[in-house]
Amino acid sequence: MCLCRKVHFLFFLYFTFILMGKTYKTSLPTIQINERNLLKDEGYLNIESIKKDSSMKGTRNFDSGYSEVTLEGDQNHISGNEIKPYNFDEQDEKKLVRKLDWRIMPLFCLFYFADFLDRANIGNATLAGLQTDLKMTSYELSTAISAFFITYIIFEVPSNIILKKTDAAKWLSFIMFIWGLATLLSAFVTNFTGLLVARLFLGAAESGYVPGILFLLSKVYTPKEYSFRVSILLTMATLSGLFSGPLMYAMSYFDGKHGLHDWQYLFIFEGVPTIFLALVSYIFLFDDLQNVKWLSHEQKMIQAVRMATHHKPDTKEDSAINIHTFKVALLDWKTWSFAFVFLLNSINVTSLTVFAPTLIDGFGFETLTSQLLTAPPCAVATIGVLFGGYLASRFNKRSPLLLIGSLIIATGYLCLLVLRDRWALYGTLFLIPSGMGMQAAAAIGWSAINYPDLTVRAVAVAFVLMIGNIGSVLAAYLFQSKDAPRYVFGLVFNLVTALVSALLSSLTGFLLYRENCRRDKHPNEKDQFRFFY
């Protein structure tokens, strides 16, 4: 009864905060810039006029492929020929990007950290005695782990549709609150059924967060800027792994206090801060940069111009998601190729992030030592993610990074199969994360920059992540206790997966490159969108 009252109180706090937030969180007018409202904080502009006016030295000349960037909602609608051009230099753009980074990236990194910390904690909890205390079989444990990914997969596309139709701040903050609550309540489950239900709710809630964040980032940053920012986000996933092992070790000192096990304290210490972060998210998260107060009028115009080159204007008429949107997204071969590349990548990533404590324990280390030894490989993965993101942004190529990363992962799993010394085996766990880091930003963000239509992009990105996360479900069943301590089946499966991933990502990159070459040669398609391979 006490627990139910606490849950009701948390819901009351959250929805009360949303209602109170309406008093200070305003919905600003949508943007149009013209001669008569130039001094107002409202404005998109005609890109065609900028393309024609390239006489100023040091001024950016844009070839957007679209005739006008504008948003609906202004009562004094001005036709395209009344909209004045806006010119800016490279320093103006750099200043804007720095401001975006300082206002956006710290928030997104914090939220991303909480996302992955809460989803992967079951691996540490299992090693701390979760399976024994709940009297679960090995199959039931695998089912509980995979349950997260089942609802995660089912709700990814619907969540992104809701995100596109509603306000990002409200929706993403709401689902963060739900997954924080699910994490907290996981501490009080008493059997397999309770854990299964908690994991199902956790997966449903978290399903929309990563695709939602990726979609918002793709609206804010150019493709060249995007990859490195995604890599920074992904370091939060590896840092969560770096943090979770020592945190579980610290929780061991609470074991038995107030009648709770150490793994229960782990869920409590991770769930409560996430609920608090949901409130922070609601205050600071945005839906459209044109409506924020921390960008000046000129900076909003610069943002409108520079992003118009990379996607169509998100007007009211074009933003509706319908059957045609799904047909365009799902009948595109790129969507399926990106999806299967990410599926193969997910198998490799989930196998290591969830089962690293189990693998290290199988090397012959003590349980508490195994918890601590999970941290150093995560530090290597963090460096690898940043390096891979830097290379993707520096050279604007993704498929070569996926190829190299997959081959490194394959080499690592081959070493786990042939080596016998426990420290040599542990050293291999530094090789696999480096390969995962090399390809991380490319794998998760490749689809988000290859669809010029924002509505199609919203569906395609969610679908790619939905299919890709099936790999995480498969990975949950690869390391069964009956295969301990060597886990040969899981290692061989991951080795083959990495090799197939190398082949498929190379083929996808080649096909995108060939399509760009075809468009370059065709006179009627020179102004068409160019793919990022």
GROMACS .gro file of C-alpha atoms in nm, residues 116-374:
model
  259
  116PHE     CA    1   2.171   0.353  -2.126
  117LEU     CA    2   2.246   0.327  -1.755
  118ASP     CA    3   1.888   0.220  -1.686
  119ARG     CA    4   1.861  -0.027  -1.973
  120ALA     CA    5   2.190  -0.217  -1.920
  121ASN     CA    6   2.185  -0.243  -1.540
  122ILE     CA    7   2.032  -0.590  -1.547
  123GLY     CA    8   2.371  -0.739  -1.640
  124ASN     CA    9   2.530  -0.606  -1.320
  125ALA     CA   10   2.220  -0.693  -1.118
  126THR     CA   11   2.235  -1.052  -1.245
  127LEU     CA   12   2.595  -1.092  -1.138
  128ALA     CA   13   2.497  -0.950  -0.795
  129GLY     CA   14   2.239  -1.225  -0.741
  130LEU     CA   15   1.918  -1.110  -0.914
  131GLN     CA   16   1.861  -1.448  -1.080
  132THR     CA   17   1.915  -1.640  -0.756
  133ASP     CA   18   1.704  -1.410  -0.539
  134LEU     CA   19   1.410  -1.421  -0.781
  135LYS     CA   20   1.454  -1.797  -0.833
  136MET     CA   21   1.469  -1.765  -1.212
  137THR     CA   22   1.597  -2.019  -1.461
  138SER     CA   23   1.853  -1.922  -1.724
  139TYR     CA   24   1.578  -1.913  -1.987
  140GLU     CA   25   1.359  -1.687  -1.772
  141LEU     CA   26   1.652  -1.449  -1.723
  142SER     CA   27   1.712  -1.432  -2.098
  143THR     CA   28   1.341  -1.369  -2.150
  144ALA     CA   29   1.345  -1.084  -1.897
  145ILE     CA   30   1.646  -0.930  -2.071
  146SER     CA   31   1.493  -0.959  -2.418
  147ALA     CA   32   1.151  -0.836  -2.297
  148PHE     CA   33   1.294  -0.485  -2.289
  149PHE     CA   34   1.382  -0.501  -2.658
  150ILE     CA   35   1.047  -0.653  -2.761
  151THR     CA   36   0.844  -0.350  -2.651
  152TYR     CA   37   1.133  -0.125  -2.751
  153ILE     CA   38   1.100  -0.252  -3.107
  154ILE     CA   39   0.719  -0.242  -3.115
  155PHE     CA   40   0.685   0.115  -2.993
  156GLU     CA   41   0.976   0.287  -3.172
  157VAL     CA   42   0.785   0.391  -3.485
  158PRO     CA   43   0.462   0.490  -3.300
  159SER     CA   44   0.670   0.697  -3.058
  160ASN     CA   45   0.838   0.891  -3.338
  161ILE     CA   46   0.499   0.952  -3.501
  162ILE     CA   47   0.371   1.095  -3.172
  163LEU     CA   48   0.689   1.303  -3.145
  164LYS     CA   49   0.630   1.444  -3.493
  165LYS     CA   50   0.268   1.531  -3.414
  166THR     CA   51   0.319   1.670  -3.063
  167ASP     CA   52   0.575   1.870  -2.867
  168ALA     CA   53   0.915   1.706  -2.818
  169ALA     CA   54   0.964   1.854  -2.471
  170LYS     CA   55   0.638   1.709  -2.340
  171TRP     CA   56   0.658   1.369  -2.508
  172LEU     CA   57   1.026   1.291  -2.444
  173SER     CA   58   1.000   1.415  -2.086
  174PHE     CA   59   0.692   1.200  -2.027
  175ILE     CA   60   0.853   0.879  -2.151
  176MET     CA   61   1.166   0.957  -1.947
  177PHE     CA   62   0.948   0.984  -1.637
  178ILE     CA   63   0.787   0.647  -1.715
  179TRP     CA   64   1.116   0.464  -1.765
  180GLY     CA   65   1.257   0.617  -1.447
  181LEU     CA   66   0.952   0.490  -1.261
  182ALA     CA   67   0.989   0.144  -1.420
  183THR     CA   68   1.354   0.131  -1.312
  184LEU     CA   69   1.263   0.232  -0.957
  185LEU     CA   70   0.985  -0.026  -0.930
  186SER     CA   71   1.220  -0.299  -1.059
  187ALA     CA   72   1.382  -0.282  -0.716
  188PHE     CA   73   1.065  -0.418  -0.555
  189VAL     CA   74   0.980  -0.711  -0.784
  190THR     CA   75   0.967  -1.049  -0.610
  191ASN     CA   76   0.954  -1.297  -0.898
  192PHE     CA   77   1.009  -1.348  -1.271
  193THR     CA   78   0.665  -1.210  -1.363
  194GLY     CA   79   0.725  -0.883  -1.184
  195LEU     CA   80   1.064  -0.836  -1.348
  196LEU     CA   81   0.919  -0.922  -1.687
  197VAL     CA   82   0.644  -0.658  -1.654
  198ALA     CA   83   0.893  -0.396  -1.537
  199ARG     CA   84   1.123  -0.467  -1.833
  200LEU     CA   85   0.833  -0.451  -2.078
  201PHE     CA   86   0.735  -0.105  -1.949
  202LEU     CA   87   1.098   0.006  -1.949
  203GLY     CA   88   1.138  -0.095  -2.314
  204ALA     CA   89   0.813   0.073  -2.420
  205ALA     CA   90   0.913   0.397  -2.249
  206GLU     CA   91   1.273   0.409  -2.371
  207SER     CA   92   1.177   0.312  -2.728
  208GLY     CA   93   1.111   0.666  -2.841
  209TYR     CA   94   1.401   0.842  -2.676
  210VAL     CA   95   1.703   0.753  -2.890
  211PRO     CA   96   1.524   0.793  -3.227
  212GLY     CA   97   1.365   1.112  -3.094
  213ILE     CA   98   1.701   1.260  -2.992
  214LEU     CA   99   1.861   1.156  -3.322
  215PHE     CA  100   1.574   1.313  -3.515
  216LEU     CA  101   1.604   1.642  -3.322
  217LEU     CA  102   1.981   1.650  -3.377
  218SER     CA  103   1.936   1.593  -3.752
  219LYS     CA  104   1.715   1.904  -3.760
  220VAL     CA  105   1.976   2.114  -3.580
  221TYR     CA  106   2.312   2.007  -3.727
  222THR     CA  107   2.434   1.962  -4.083
  223PRO     CA  108   2.537   1.606  -4.182
  224LYS     CA  109   2.905   1.693  -4.142
  225GLU     CA  110   2.844   1.828  -3.791
  226TYR     CA  111   2.597   1.555  -3.704
  227SER     CA  112   2.828   1.252  -3.686
  228PHE     CA  113   3.064   1.396  -3.428
  229ARG     CA  114   2.773   1.510  -3.209
  230VAL     CA  115   2.623   1.162  -3.229
  231SER     CA  116   2.960   1.017  -3.129
  232ILE     CA  117   2.963   1.246  -2.824
  233LEU     CA  118   2.617   1.116  -2.734
  234LEU     CA  119   2.731   0.757  -2.777
  235THR     CA  120   3.018   0.811  -2.537
  236MET     CA  121   2.748   0.850  -2.275
  237ALA     CA  122   2.647   0.490  -2.343
  238THR     CA  123   3.004   0.370  -2.290
  239LEU     CA  124   3.050   0.597  -1.988
  240SER     CA  125   2.734   0.446  -1.838
  241GLY     CA  126   2.908   0.109  -1.865
  242LEU     CA  127   3.217   0.262  -1.706
  243PHE     CA  128   3.001   0.391  -1.422
  244SER     CA  129   2.769   0.093  -1.371
  245GLY     CA  130   3.033  -0.156  -1.256
  246PRO     CA  131   3.179   0.062  -0.977
  247LEU     CA  132   2.824   0.169  -0.883
  248MET     CA  133   2.723  -0.193  -0.840
  249TYR     CA  134   3.037  -0.248  -0.636
  250ALA     CA  135   2.938   0.045  -0.411
  251MET     CA  136   2.587  -0.097  -0.374
  252SER     CA  137   2.737  -0.417  -0.232
  253TYR     CA  138   2.803  -0.224   0.090
  254PHE     CA  139   2.427  -0.168   0.126
  255ASP     CA  140   2.347  -0.537   0.083
  256GLY     CA  141   2.109  -0.653   0.356
  257LYS     CA  142   2.032  -0.309   0.493
  258HIS     CA  143   1.659  -0.245   0.551
  259GLY     CA  144   1.592  -0.593   0.416
  260LEU     CA  145   1.702  -0.508   0.059
  261HIS     CA  146   1.964  -0.672  -0.161
  262ASP     CA  147   2.243  -0.478  -0.329
  263TRP     CA  148   2.086  -0.518  -0.675
  264GLN     CA  149   1.767  -0.359  -0.540
  265TYR     CA  150   1.964  -0.056  -0.425
  266LEU     CA  151   2.113  -0.036  -0.776
  267PHE     CA  152   1.766   0.006  -0.930
  268ILE     CA  153   1.671   0.264  -0.665
  269PHE     CA  154   1.988   0.471  -0.709
  270GLU     CA  155   1.936   0.475  -1.088
  271GLY     CA  156   1.558   0.520  -1.102
  272VAL     CA  157   1.514   0.819  -0.869
  273PRO     CA  158   1.759   1.052  -1.055
  274THR     CA  159   1.593   0.963  -1.387
  275ILE     CA  160   1.255   1.075  -1.254
  276PHE     CA  161   1.414   1.405  -1.151
  277LEU     CA  162   1.577   1.440  -1.496
  278ALA     CA  163   1.232   1.410  -1.657
  279LEU     CA  164   1.139   1.738  -1.490
  280VAL     CA  165   1.465   1.897  -1.605
  281SER     CA  166   1.394   1.773  -1.957
  282TYR     CA  167   1.051   1.934  -1.961
  283ILE     CA  168   1.195   2.272  -1.864
  284PHE     CA  169   1.489   2.287  -2.103
  285LEU     CA  170   1.408   2.064  -2.400
  286PHE     CA  171   1.280   2.226  -2.720
  287ASP     CA  172   1.074   2.119  -3.020
  288ASP     CA  173   1.177   2.381  -3.276
  289LEU     CA  174   1.481   2.610  -3.263
  290GLN     CA  175   1.274   2.888  -3.419
  291ASN     CA  176   1.072   2.903  -3.096
  292VAL     CA  177   1.354   2.918  -2.842
  293LYS     CA  178   1.440   3.244  -2.665
  294TRP     CA  179   1.816   3.191  -2.642
  295LEU     CA  180   1.880   3.242  -3.015
  296SER     CA  181   1.877   3.591  -3.163
  297HIS     CA  182   1.671   3.688  -3.466
  298GLU     CA  183   1.982   3.681  -3.688
  299GLN     CA  184   2.093   3.342  -3.557
  300LYS     CA  185   1.753   3.192  -3.636
  301MET     CA  186   1.784   3.318  -3.992
  302ILE     CA  187   2.133   3.170  -4.027
  303GLN     CA  188   2.006   2.837  -3.893
  304ALA     CA  189   1.718   2.839  -4.140
  305VAL     CA  190   1.947   2.900  -4.436
  306ARG     CA  191   2.217   2.651  -4.349
  307MET     CA  192   1.973   2.367  -4.279
  308ALA     CA  193   1.765   2.431  -4.592
  309THR     CA  194   2.050   2.283  -4.794
  310HIS     CA  195   2.007   1.946  -4.627
  311HIS     CA  196   1.634   1.889  -4.589
  312LYS     CA  197   1.304   2.019  -4.711
  313PRO     CA  198   1.124   2.285  -4.508
  314ASP     CA  199   0.902   2.123  -4.248
  315THR     CA  200   0.579   2.297  -4.346
  316LYS     CA  201   0.236   2.212  -4.209
  317GLU     CA  202   0.115   2.069  -4.539
  318ASP     CA  203   0.411   1.832  -4.575
  319SER     CA  204   0.454   1.726  -4.213
  320ALA     CA  205   0.153   1.494  -4.187
  321ILE     CA  206   0.250   1.128  -4.157
  322ASN     CA  207   0.025   0.907  -4.367
  323ILE     CA  208   0.026   0.582  -4.564
  324HIS     CA  209   0.227   0.744  -4.843
  325THR     CA  210   0.497   0.839  -4.592
  326PHE     CA  211   0.529   0.477  -4.482
  327LYS     CA  212   0.539   0.357  -4.843
  328VAL     CA  213   0.816   0.597  -4.934
  329ALA     CA  214   1.021   0.501  -4.628
  330LEU     CA  215   0.965   0.126  -4.632
  331LEU     CA  216   0.995   0.070  -5.007
  332ASP     CA  217   1.331   0.244  -5.015
  333TRP     CA  218   1.615  -0.011  -5.028
  334LYS     CA  219   1.832   0.220  -4.816
  335THR     CA  220   1.596   0.183  -4.520
  336TRP     CA  221   1.634  -0.194  -4.515
  337SER     CA  222   2.006  -0.184  -4.572
  338PHE     CA  223   2.062   0.066  -4.289
  339ALA     CA  224   1.833  -0.143  -4.070
  340PHE     CA  225   2.024  -0.468  -4.119
  341VAL     CA  226   2.360  -0.297  -4.074
  342PHE     CA  227   2.234  -0.164  -3.743
  343LEU     CA  228   2.082  -0.504  -3.652
  344LEU     CA  229   2.420  -0.674  -3.693
  345ASN     CA  230   2.587  -0.392  -3.502
  346SER     CA  231   2.332  -0.428  -3.219
  347ILE     CA  232   2.413  -0.797  -3.176
  348ASN     CA  233   2.781  -0.718  -3.123
  349VAL     CA  234   2.716  -0.421  -2.896
  350THR     CA  235   2.451  -0.584  -2.676
  351SER     CA  236   2.654  -0.903  -2.640
  352LEU     CA  237   2.940  -0.709  -2.485
  353THR     CA  238   2.754  -0.439  -2.289
  354VAL     CA  239   2.508  -0.676  -2.121
  355PHE     CA  240   2.724  -0.987  -2.086
  356ALA     CA  241   3.068  -0.836  -2.018
  357PRO     CA  242   3.035  -0.913  -1.643
  358THR     CA  243   2.936  -1.270  -1.730
  359LEU     CA  244   3.225  -1.315  -1.973
  360ILE     CA  245   3.478  -1.173  -1.726
  361ASP     CA  246   3.341  -1.399  -1.454
  362GLY     CA  247   3.393  -1.691  -1.693
  363PHE     CA  248   3.759  -1.596  -1.731
  364GLY     CA  249   3.808  -1.703  -1.369
  365PHE     CA  250   3.786  -1.377  -1.172
  366GLU     CA  251   3.593  -1.332  -0.849
  367THR     CA  252   3.246  -1.177  -0.867
  368LEU     CA  253   3.328  -0.837  -0.714
  369THR     CA  254   3.649  -0.818  -0.918
  370SER     CA  255   3.448  -0.891  -1.232
  371GLN     CA  256   3.220  -0.595  -1.152
  372LEU     CA  257   3.519  -0.361  -1.135
  373LEU     CA  258   3.691  -0.505  -1.441
  374THR     CA  259   3.395  -0.411  -1.663
   0.00000   0.00000   0.00000
